[in-house]
Short mmCIF file of C-alpha atoms in Angstrom, two decimals:
data_model
loop_
_atom_site.label_atom_id
_atom_site.label_comp_id
_atom_site.label_asym_id
_atom_site.label_seq_id
_atom_site.Cartn_x
_atom_site.Cartn_y
_atom_site.Cartn_z
CA UNK A 199 25.91 114.64 71.95
CA UNK A 200 28.34 117.32 73.03
CA UNK A 201 27.44 119.38 76.10
CA UNK A 202 27.45 123.13 75.86
CA UNK A 203 30.59 124.64 77.15
CA UNK A 204 28.72 126.82 79.67
CA UNK A 205 26.99 123.85 81.36
CA UNK A 206 29.13 122.57 84.37
CA UNK A 207 29.52 118.83 84.88
CA UNK A 208 27.67 117.41 87.86
CA UNK A 209 29.66 116.22 90.89
CA UNK A 210 29.00 112.47 91.16
CA UNK A 211 29.33 112.60 94.96
CA UNK A 212 26.51 115.13 95.18
CA UNK A 213 24.30 112.84 93.13
CA UNK A 214 24.79 109.93 95.56
CA UNK A 215 22.54 109.95 98.61
CA UNK A 216 24.40 109.44 101.87
CA UNK A 217 27.76 110.31 100.42
CA UNK A 218 30.25 111.64 102.99
CA UNK A 219 32.39 114.51 101.97
CA UNK A 220 35.93 114.57 103.39
CA UNK A 221 37.55 117.82 104.22
CA UNK A 222 41.11 118.50 103.00
CA UNK A 223 42.29 118.23 106.59
CA UNK A 224 40.90 114.73 107.12
CA UNK A 225 42.40 113.52 103.82
CA UNK A 226 45.79 114.86 104.80
CA UNK A 227 45.60 112.91 108.07
CA UNK A 228 44.99 109.64 106.25
CA UNK A 229 47.95 110.32 103.98
CA UNK A 230 50.19 110.92 106.96
CA UNK A 231 48.93 107.72 108.57
CA UNK A 232 49.61 105.73 105.41
CA UNK A 233 53.07 107.24 105.17
CA UNK A 234 53.79 106.26 108.78
CA UNK A 235 52.60 102.71 108.11
CA UNK A 236 54.74 102.57 104.98
CA UNK A 237 57.76 103.76 106.95
CA UNK A 238 57.17 101.08 109.60
CA UNK A 239 56.76 98.44 106.92
CA UNK A 240 60.00 99.52 105.25
CA UNK A 241 61.79 99.42 108.60
CA UNK A 242 60.43 95.94 109.33
CA UNK A 243 61.46 94.80 105.85
CA UNK A 244 64.96 96.22 106.32
CA UNK A 245 65.28 94.52 109.71
CA UNK A 246 64.09 91.23 108.20
CA UNK A 247 66.57 91.54 105.34
CA UNK A 248 69.40 92.15 107.80
CA UNK A 249 68.28 89.15 109.85
CA UNK A 250 68.17 86.96 106.73
CA UNK A 251 71.61 88.19 105.72
CA UNK A 252 73.01 87.45 109.16
CA UNK A 253 71.46 83.97 109.24
CA UNK A 254 72.65 83.26 105.70
CA UNK A 255 76.17 84.29 106.67
CA UNK A 256 76.07 82.16 109.81
CA UNK A 257 74.70 79.16 107.88
CA UNK A 258 77.39 79.49 105.21
CA UNK A 259 80.05 79.71 107.92
CA UNK A 260 78.84 76.54 109.63
CA UNK A 261 78.51 74.71 106.30
CA UNK A 262 82.09 75.61 105.43
CA UNK A 263 83.31 74.41 108.81
CA UNK A 264 81.39 71.14 108.52
CA UNK A 265 81.58 70.27 104.83
CA UNK A 266 83.93 72.70 103.09
CA UNK A 267 87.66 73.29 103.05
CA UNK A 268 89.12 74.54 106.30
CA UNK A 269 91.66 76.75 104.56
CA UNK A 270 90.78 80.41 104.20
CA UNK A 271 92.72 80.86 100.97
CA UNK A 272 90.80 82.49 98.15
CA UNK A 273 89.85 80.24 95.24
CA UNK A 274 91.45 80.91 91.87
CA UNK A 275 88.08 81.48 90.24
CA UNK A 276 87.09 84.33 92.50
CA UNK A 277 88.86 86.87 90.36
CA UNK A 278 91.68 89.15 91.33
CA UNK A 279 90.19 92.60 91.74
CA UNK A 280 92.73 95.32 91.05
CA UNK A 281 95.08 92.63 89.74
CA UNK A 282 97.11 95.17 87.79
CA UNK A 283 97.77 97.23 90.92
CA UNK A 284 98.67 94.09 92.83
CA UNK A 285 101.17 93.05 90.16
CA UNK A 286 102.76 96.50 90.23
CA UNK A 287 103.04 96.30 94.02
CA UNK A 288 104.50 92.81 93.77
CA UNK A 289 107.09 93.92 91.23
CA UNK A 290 108.09 96.91 93.36
CA UNK A 291 108.46 94.78 96.46
CA UNK A 292 110.49 92.14 94.64
CA UNK A 293 112.77 94.80 93.16
CA UNK A 294 113.34 96.32 96.59
CA UNK A 295 113.90 92.87 98.04
CA UNK A 296 116.54 92.10 95.42
CA UNK A 297 118.26 95.45 96.00
CA UNK A 298 118.41 94.98 99.78
CA UNK A 299 119.49 91.36 99.42
CA UNK A 300 122.35 92.35 97.12
CA UNK A 301 123.52 94.90 99.68
CA UNK A 302 123.54 92.28 102.40
CA UNK A 303 125.02 89.41 100.42
CA UNK A 304 126.47 89.53 96.90
CA UNK A 305 124.40 87.57 94.38
CA UNK A 306 125.40 83.96 94.13
CA UNK A 307 124.65 81.33 91.58
CA UNK A 308 121.17 79.99 92.14
CA UNK A 309 121.21 76.29 93.02
CA UNK A 310 119.49 73.97 90.57
CA UNK A 311 115.79 73.53 91.15
CA UNK A 312 114.91 70.34 92.96
CA UNK A 313 111.94 68.74 91.28
CA UNK A 314 109.21 67.23 93.38
CA UNK A 315 109.47 63.52 93.94
CA UNK A 316 110.17 60.95 96.60
CA UNK A 317 112.24 62.52 99.33
CA UNK A 318 115.28 60.59 100.62
CA UNK A 319 114.83 58.88 103.95
CA UNK A 320 116.35 60.79 106.89
CA UNK A 321 120.03 60.07 107.54
CA UNK A 322 119.60 59.94 111.32
CA UNK A 323 117.49 56.78 111.16
CA UNK A 324 119.35 53.54 111.92
CA UNK A 325 119.93 51.25 108.93
CA UNK A 326 119.50 47.49 109.08
CA UNK A 327 121.25 45.93 106.10
CA UNK A 328 119.94 42.85 104.35
CA UNK A 329 122.31 41.43 101.74
CA UNK A 330 120.72 39.45 98.94
CA UNK A 331 123.13 37.38 96.82
CA UNK A 332 122.30 35.10 93.90
CA UNK A 333 121.73 31.46 94.67
CA UNK A 334 124.74 30.59 92.49
CA UNK A 335 127.97 32.43 91.67
CA UNK A 336 128.12 30.89 88.18
CA UNK A 337 126.51 32.33 85.06
CA UNK A 338 123.23 30.65 84.29
CA UNK A 339 123.98 30.74 80.55
CA UNK A 340 127.65 29.69 80.18
CA UNK A 341 128.53 28.42 83.66
CA UNK A 342 131.52 30.75 84.20
CA UNK A 343 132.18 32.53 87.53
CA UNK A 344 130.35 35.83 88.13
CA UNK A 345 132.30 39.03 88.96
CA UNK A 346 130.93 41.67 91.38
CA UNK A 347 130.69 44.97 89.48
CA UNK A 348 128.71 47.02 92.02
CA UNK A 349 125.60 47.10 94.17
CA UNK A 350 121.99 48.16 93.70
CA UNK A 351 120.66 49.65 96.95
CA UNK A 352 117.02 50.34 97.73
CA UNK A 353 115.63 51.54 101.05
CA UNK A 354 112.28 50.94 102.72
CA UNK A 355 110.94 52.79 105.73
CA UNK A 356 109.67 50.59 108.53
CA UNK A 357 108.31 51.15 112.02
CA UNK A 358 108.39 49.13 115.19
CA UNK A 359 105.15 49.63 117.14
CA UNK A 360 105.23 50.35 120.84
CA UNK A 361 107.03 47.40 122.41
CA UNK A 362 106.78 46.73 126.10
CA UNK A 363 109.70 45.19 127.96
CA UNK A 364 110.89 44.93 131.54
CA UNK A 365 114.05 46.35 133.11
CA UNK A 366 115.43 44.01 135.79
CA UNK A 367 117.67 45.88 138.21
CA UNK A 368 119.86 43.35 140.02
CA UNK A 369 121.84 44.67 143.00
CA UNK A 370 124.13 42.10 144.58
CA UNK A 371 124.19 42.25 148.37
CA UNK A 372 127.58 42.20 150.09
CA UNK A 373 128.07 41.52 153.76
CA UNK A 374 130.94 42.32 156.08
CA UNK A 375 131.21 39.55 158.63
CA UNK A 376 133.45 41.64 160.84
CA UNK A 377 131.12 44.64 161.00
CA UNK A 378 127.95 42.65 160.40
CA UNK A 379 126.79 45.13 157.75
CA UNK A 380 125.30 44.70 154.28
CA UNK A 381 126.35 46.84 151.31
CA UNK A 382 124.65 47.18 147.92
CA UNK A 383 124.62 49.61 145.03
CA UNK A 384 122.09 52.43 145.39
CA UNK A 385 118.68 52.11 143.77
CA UNK A 386 118.71 53.75 140.30
CA UNK A 387 116.90 57.10 140.31
CA UNK A 388 113.37 57.09 138.91
CA UNK A 389 110.80 59.75 138.10
CA UNK A 390 108.29 57.96 140.33
CA UNK A 391 110.21 56.44 143.22
CA UNK A 392 109.08 52.93 144.03
CA UNK A 393 106.75 52.73 141.04
CA UNK A 394 106.81 50.13 138.31
CA UNK A 395 106.80 52.72 135.47
CA UNK A 396 110.17 53.36 133.86
CA UNK A 397 110.94 56.76 132.40
CA UNK A 398 110.36 55.57 128.83
CA UNK A 399 106.86 54.31 129.69
CA UNK A 400 105.97 57.60 131.38
CA UNK A 401 107.21 59.55 128.35
CA UNK A 402 105.03 57.36 126.10
CA UNK A 403 101.96 58.03 128.25
CA UNK A 404 102.54 61.79 128.42
CA UNK A 405 103.27 62.22 124.71
CA UNK A 406 100.29 60.06 123.74
CA UNK A 407 97.95 62.03 125.98
CA UNK A 408 99.13 65.61 125.57
CA UNK A 409 100.76 65.62 122.12
CA UNK A 410 98.81 62.92 120.26
CA UNK A 411 95.62 63.70 122.26
CA UNK A 412 94.82 60.04 122.97
CA UNK A 413 92.61 59.36 125.99
CA UNK A 414 94.10 57.17 128.69
CA UNK A 415 91.56 54.41 128.09
CA UNK A 416 92.95 53.98 124.56
CA UNK A 417 96.43 53.53 126.00
CA UNK A 418 94.96 50.81 128.22
CA UNK A 419 93.60 49.13 125.07
CA UNK A 420 96.94 49.44 123.24
CA UNK A 421 98.75 47.78 126.15
CA UNK A 422 96.09 45.07 126.39
CA UNK A 423 96.78 44.01 122.79
CA UNK A 424 100.26 43.00 123.98
CA UNK A 425 98.81 41.31 127.07
CA UNK A 426 100.10 44.04 129.38
CA UNK A 427 97.47 44.86 132.02
CA UNK A 428 97.36 48.57 132.87
CA UNK A 429 94.59 50.10 134.94
CA UNK A 430 93.09 53.42 133.93
CA UNK A 431 93.43 54.70 137.48
CA UNK A 432 97.13 53.77 137.45
CA UNK A 433 97.76 55.76 134.27
CA UNK A 434 95.91 58.74 135.71
CA UNK A 435 98.06 58.55 138.84
CA UNK A 436 101.22 58.41 136.73
CA UNK A 437 100.17 61.53 134.82
CA UNK A 438 99.60 63.41 138.06
CA UNK A 439 102.90 62.32 139.59
CA UNK A 440 104.80 63.13 136.40
CA UNK A 441 103.20 66.58 136.39
CA UNK A 442 104.45 67.22 139.91
CA UNK A 443 107.94 66.04 138.96
CA UNK A 444 108.01 68.26 135.86
CA UNK A 445 106.67 71.37 137.62
CA UNK A 446 110.16 72.89 138.14
CA UNK A 447 110.72 72.67 134.37
CA UNK A 448 107.39 74.42 133.73
CA UNK A 449 108.29 77.12 136.25
CA UNK A 450 111.64 77.67 134.54
CA UNK A 451 109.97 77.98 131.13
CA UNK A 452 107.47 80.45 132.59
CA UNK A 453 110.31 82.55 133.99
CA UNK A 454 112.07 82.56 130.61
CA UNK A 455 108.84 83.44 128.81
CA UNK A 456 108.32 86.45 131.06
CA UNK A 457 111.59 87.85 129.73
CA UNK A 458 110.14 88.01 126.22
CA UNK A 459 108.72 91.43 125.21
CA UNK A 460 105.99 90.02 122.94
CA UNK A 461 103.53 87.21 123.66
CA UNK A 462 100.57 85.60 121.92
CA UNK A 463 97.51 84.43 123.87
CA UNK A 464 94.47 82.38 122.89
CA UNK A 465 91.96 80.12 124.59
CA UNK A 466 89.60 77.28 123.69
CA UNK A 467 86.75 75.59 125.57
CA UNK A 468 86.97 71.99 126.76
CA UNK A 469 84.36 69.88 128.50
CA UNK A 470 85.85 67.52 131.10
CA UNK A 471 83.75 65.24 133.24
CA UNK A 472 82.66 66.87 136.47
CA UNK A 473 83.88 64.68 139.37
CA UNK A 474 81.00 62.86 141.04
CA UNK A 475 78.31 64.40 138.82
CA UNK A 476 78.37 62.07 135.82
CA UNK A 477 78.23 64.90 133.29
CA UNK A 478 80.58 67.38 131.67
CA UNK A 479 81.37 70.91 132.73
CA UNK A 480 82.70 73.75 130.61
CA UNK A 481 86.28 74.82 131.21
CA UNK A 482 88.94 76.65 129.20
CA UNK A 483 92.47 75.90 128.12
CA UNK A 484 94.60 79.03 127.70
CA UNK A 485 97.76 79.09 125.58
CA UNK A 486 100.59 81.61 125.86
CA UNK A 487 103.25 81.57 123.15
CA UNK A 488 106.39 83.60 122.57
CA UNK A 489 107.03 85.62 119.42
CA UNK A 490 108.77 84.00 116.44
CA UNK A 491 110.07 87.26 114.94
CA UNK A 492 112.57 87.82 117.74
CA UNK A 493 114.71 84.86 116.69
CA UNK A 494 114.63 83.03 120.03
CA UNK A 495 113.37 79.46 120.49
CA UNK A 496 109.59 79.39 120.97
CA UNK A 497 108.14 78.85 124.43
CA UNK A 498 104.55 77.61 124.75
CA UNK A 499 102.77 77.40 128.09
CA UNK A 500 99.23 76.23 128.83
CA UNK A 501 97.03 77.28 131.71
CA UNK A 502 93.92 75.34 132.71
CA UNK A 503 91.54 77.45 134.80
CA UNK A 504 87.89 76.56 135.24
CA UNK A 505 86.46 79.54 133.36
CA UNK A 506 87.11 82.14 130.67
CA UNK A 507 87.13 85.05 133.10
CA UNK A 508 89.72 87.70 132.38
CA UNK A 509 91.15 87.42 135.88
CA UNK A 510 92.88 84.18 134.87
CA UNK A 511 94.94 85.92 132.17
CA UNK A 512 95.66 88.78 134.57
CA UNK A 513 96.88 86.31 137.19
CA UNK A 514 99.02 84.33 134.74
CA UNK A 515 100.67 87.48 133.33
CA UNK A 516 100.96 89.28 136.66
CA UNK A 517 104.08 91.45 136.67
CA UNK A 518 104.80 90.97 132.96
CA UNK A 519 104.98 93.99 130.64
CA UNK A 520 105.14 94.08 126.87
CA UNK A 521 103.00 93.63 123.76
CA UNK A 522 100.25 91.01 123.95
CA UNK A 523 98.60 89.80 120.73
CA UNK A 524 95.02 88.59 121.31
CA UNK A 525 91.60 88.50 119.69
CA UNK A 526 88.80 90.87 120.67
CA UNK A 527 87.68 88.86 123.71
CA UNK A 528 86.57 91.27 126.43
CA UNK A 529 88.37 89.28 129.14
CA UNK A 530 91.72 90.63 127.94
CA UNK A 531 90.67 94.28 128.14
CA UNK A 532 91.52 94.58 131.83
CA UNK A 533 95.15 93.78 130.97
CA UNK A 534 95.49 96.91 128.85
CA UNK A 535 94.39 99.34 131.56
CA UNK A 536 97.45 100.88 133.20
CA UNK A 537 99.30 97.57 133.49
CA UNK A 538 102.19 98.16 131.10
CA UNK A 539 100.73 95.68 128.59
CA UNK A 540 100.08 97.03 125.06
CA UNK A 541 97.42 95.41 122.91
CA UNK A 542 98.12 93.97 119.47
CA UNK A 543 95.30 92.93 117.15
CA UNK A 544 95.10 89.88 114.90
CA UNK A 545 94.85 90.73 111.20
CA UNK A 546 93.87 87.15 110.41
CA UNK A 547 90.91 87.47 112.78
CA UNK A 548 89.75 90.66 111.03
CA UNK A 549 90.32 89.03 107.65
CA UNK A 550 88.17 86.05 108.63
CA UNK A 551 85.08 88.24 108.89
CA UNK A 552 85.47 89.43 105.30
CA UNK A 553 86.33 85.92 104.15
CA UNK A 554 83.07 84.57 105.58
CA UNK A 555 81.16 87.30 103.74
CA UNK A 556 82.91 86.53 100.46
CA UNK A 557 82.17 82.83 100.86
CA UNK A 558 78.53 83.41 101.81
CA UNK A 559 77.37 85.85 99.14
CA UNK A 560 80.37 86.81 97.03
CA UNK A 561 80.38 90.34 98.43
CA UNK A 562 82.57 92.54 96.19
CA UNK A 563 83.34 94.78 99.16
CA UNK A 564 84.54 91.78 101.16
CA UNK A 565 86.67 90.61 98.25
CA UNK A 566 88.29 94.00 97.92
CA UNK A 567 89.05 94.02 101.64
CA UNK A 568 90.66 90.61 101.23
CA UNK A 569 92.86 91.98 98.45
CA UNK A 570 93.99 94.84 100.66
CA UNK A 571 94.91 92.38 103.41
CA UNK A 572 96.59 90.03 100.93
CA UNK A 573 98.99 92.82 99.96
CA UNK A 574 99.92 93.29 103.62
CA UNK A 575 100.66 89.59 103.99
CA UNK A 576 102.63 89.59 100.76
CA UNK A 577 104.88 92.24 102.27
CA UNK A 578 105.31 90.13 105.41
CA UNK A 579 106.20 87.06 103.36
CA UNK A 580 109.14 88.91 101.83
CA UNK A 581 110.79 89.52 105.20
CA UNK A 582 110.45 86.17 106.97
CA UNK A 583 114.19 85.60 107.33
CA UNK A 584 115.23 89.24 107.70
CA UNK A 585 116.60 90.97 110.75
CA UNK A 586 114.37 93.17 112.88
CA UNK A 587 115.97 96.38 111.55
CA UNK A 588 115.61 95.29 107.93
CA UNK A 589 111.99 94.27 108.46
CA UNK A 590 111.18 97.57 110.18
CA UNK A 591 112.59 99.59 107.27
CA UNK A 592 110.72 97.48 104.74
CA UNK A 593 107.44 97.82 106.64
CA UNK A 594 107.88 101.59 106.89
CA UNK A 595 108.33 101.82 103.14
CA UNK A 596 105.58 99.44 102.02
CA UNK A 597 103.29 98.25 104.83
CA UNK A 598 102.52 101.62 106.41
CA UNK A 599 101.41 103.27 103.11
CA UNK A 600 99.30 100.18 102.37
CA UNK A 601 97.65 100.41 105.77
CA UNK A 602 96.81 104.07 105.22
CA UNK A 603 95.17 103.26 101.88
CA UNK A 604 93.25 100.38 103.42
CA UNK A 605 92.02 102.50 106.32
CA UNK A 606 90.88 105.31 104.01
CA UNK A 607 89.00 102.82 101.86
CA UNK A 608 87.32 101.30 104.93
CA UNK A 609 86.15 104.71 106.17
CA UNK A 610 84.84 105.71 102.75
CA UNK A 611 83.13 102.39 102.11
CA UNK A 612 81.45 102.34 105.51
CA UNK A 613 79.45 105.44 104.54
CA UNK A 614 77.81 103.48 101.71
CA UNK A 615 76.95 100.35 103.70
CA UNK A 616 73.65 100.06 105.65
CA UNK A 617 73.94 99.73 109.39
CA UNK A 618 73.48 96.26 110.81
CA UNK A 619 74.56 94.39 107.68
CA UNK A 620 77.28 91.77 107.75
CA UNK A 621 79.54 94.03 105.70
CA UNK A 622 79.01 96.90 108.13
CA UNK A 623 79.83 94.67 111.08
CA UNK A 624 83.05 93.46 109.43
CA UNK A 625 84.15 97.01 108.62
CA UNK A 626 83.17 98.29 112.08
CA UNK A 627 85.19 95.52 113.73
CA UNK A 628 88.30 96.41 111.72
CA UNK A 629 87.93 100.16 112.31
CA UNK A 630 87.29 99.67 116.02
CA UNK A 631 90.40 97.51 116.31
CA UNK A 632 92.51 99.61 113.94
CA UNK A 633 95.10 100.95 116.45
CA UNK A 634 95.82 97.40 117.67
CA UNK A 635 95.73 95.93 114.14
CA UNK A 636 98.12 98.45 112.58
CA UNK A 637 100.57 98.78 115.48
CA UNK A 638 102.86 96.05 114.14
CA UNK A 639 103.88 98.04 111.04
CA UNK A 640 105.77 100.67 113.04
CA UNK A 641 108.26 98.06 114.27
CA UNK A 642 110.24 95.14 112.96
CA UNK A 643 109.57 92.63 115.75
CA UNK A 644 105.80 92.74 116.28
CA UNK A 645 103.75 90.05 114.46
CA UNK A 646 100.84 90.78 112.15
CA UNK A 647 98.51 88.12 113.50
CA UNK A 648 97.87 85.59 116.25
CA UNK A 649 98.29 82.51 114.06
CA UNK A 650 101.18 81.09 116.14
CA UNK A 651 98.90 80.87 119.18
CA UNK A 652 95.98 79.55 117.14
CA UNK A 653 98.24 76.86 115.69
CA UNK A 654 99.05 75.48 119.14
CA UNK A 655 95.36 75.63 120.11
CA UNK A 656 94.05 74.02 116.91
CA UNK A 657 95.31 70.45 117.57
CA UNK A 658 93.23 70.39 120.75
CA UNK A 659 90.18 70.04 118.51
CA UNK A 660 91.47 66.55 117.69
CA UNK A 661 91.59 65.81 121.39
CA UNK A 662 88.00 66.99 121.81
CA UNK A 663 86.89 64.37 119.29
CA UNK A 664 89.00 61.64 120.87
CA UNK A 665 87.82 62.45 124.37
CA UNK A 666 84.17 61.77 123.49
#
């Protein structure tokens, strides 16, 4: 039945005994409390999401290092964002390259393309000829004499494993009966005077240890297979004595390297056995390499201090001034404070952070950053064999505008990325290092990355496995 319009509805709270009425003020307090709890929950969720993202990125990075390809090249299936723009840039660069090349050298007829196949064996290798003639010089069908109409020559590559032999130095003794003296030819000079190791054996030991990264105990085993007994302590002594003998050469190379205006530097940890302790200790091997873009022969020097402290680099480079290309390790920072050394950043190092993001979660922002960097490297690839002046002009025309576009995109994109995320960290790293990363483009002799130093450090990883 319908209620009359003038009869008010009863309040159900008033009809319930013991009901507690809340004032508007107390209700507002609960709402504020709930809002605060919601805000804290959202903050905790955001922090957890960032932590998961960071751990996912780290896990993907370690999986790639352990199970995936070591190359950081982008896969074909990843899609070329802004491919049309990239093709336009490529066409413009190639047109400019052709124009400049025609000014330098008139166009010549392009040599025929050499198809891939078996490469001829090097001419400098000695040839040992083996002539194979038929068992009979008469035709097997009619019996008439055969006539030589040419030769069919095939070549096989062979190797002679390490072969030990002994040099016998015989010095006849001559006596003068009148003077009662004995005369003989002088003892041939040797790297280790009075030792049994000839120069060739010492070279084999040093190359095997420092270039092929073979431990000395494996050299002992190799010699033992040919019944040549060599003690591990003897080999270690030879290495030390050879190092002392070669120190003047190392000093000369260091003096020549200090004349170079641009150097690369990198370091890697090693774990040698601690003498008398029976366990390993952490040490660092530092590499200093000259710049390839200056056209001079490369000079690579290694330093082996006990730690990664920045004072070691400062001591090694004491008195040197120029551009030093390094990663973002804090130990190098002291070098750039009023010492005449100018910092250069590694674009490959900055690229690696975006590459890891793209591999971990397919980040479109990371992929776009990789495309920006790829255009910079494409410009560098065009000028590999150019002079410094030609490279500087080309960079000013193409690399510097590209860098400005890339920087503007980084700044704009950073505003849309949440703090603490992997993408934010990659962008922040690049922006923080921007002066050092972009400094190369204003010149024609500064390199874009630290790959030359990393390439001389990378083979040491093989040694770390062999030294176990």
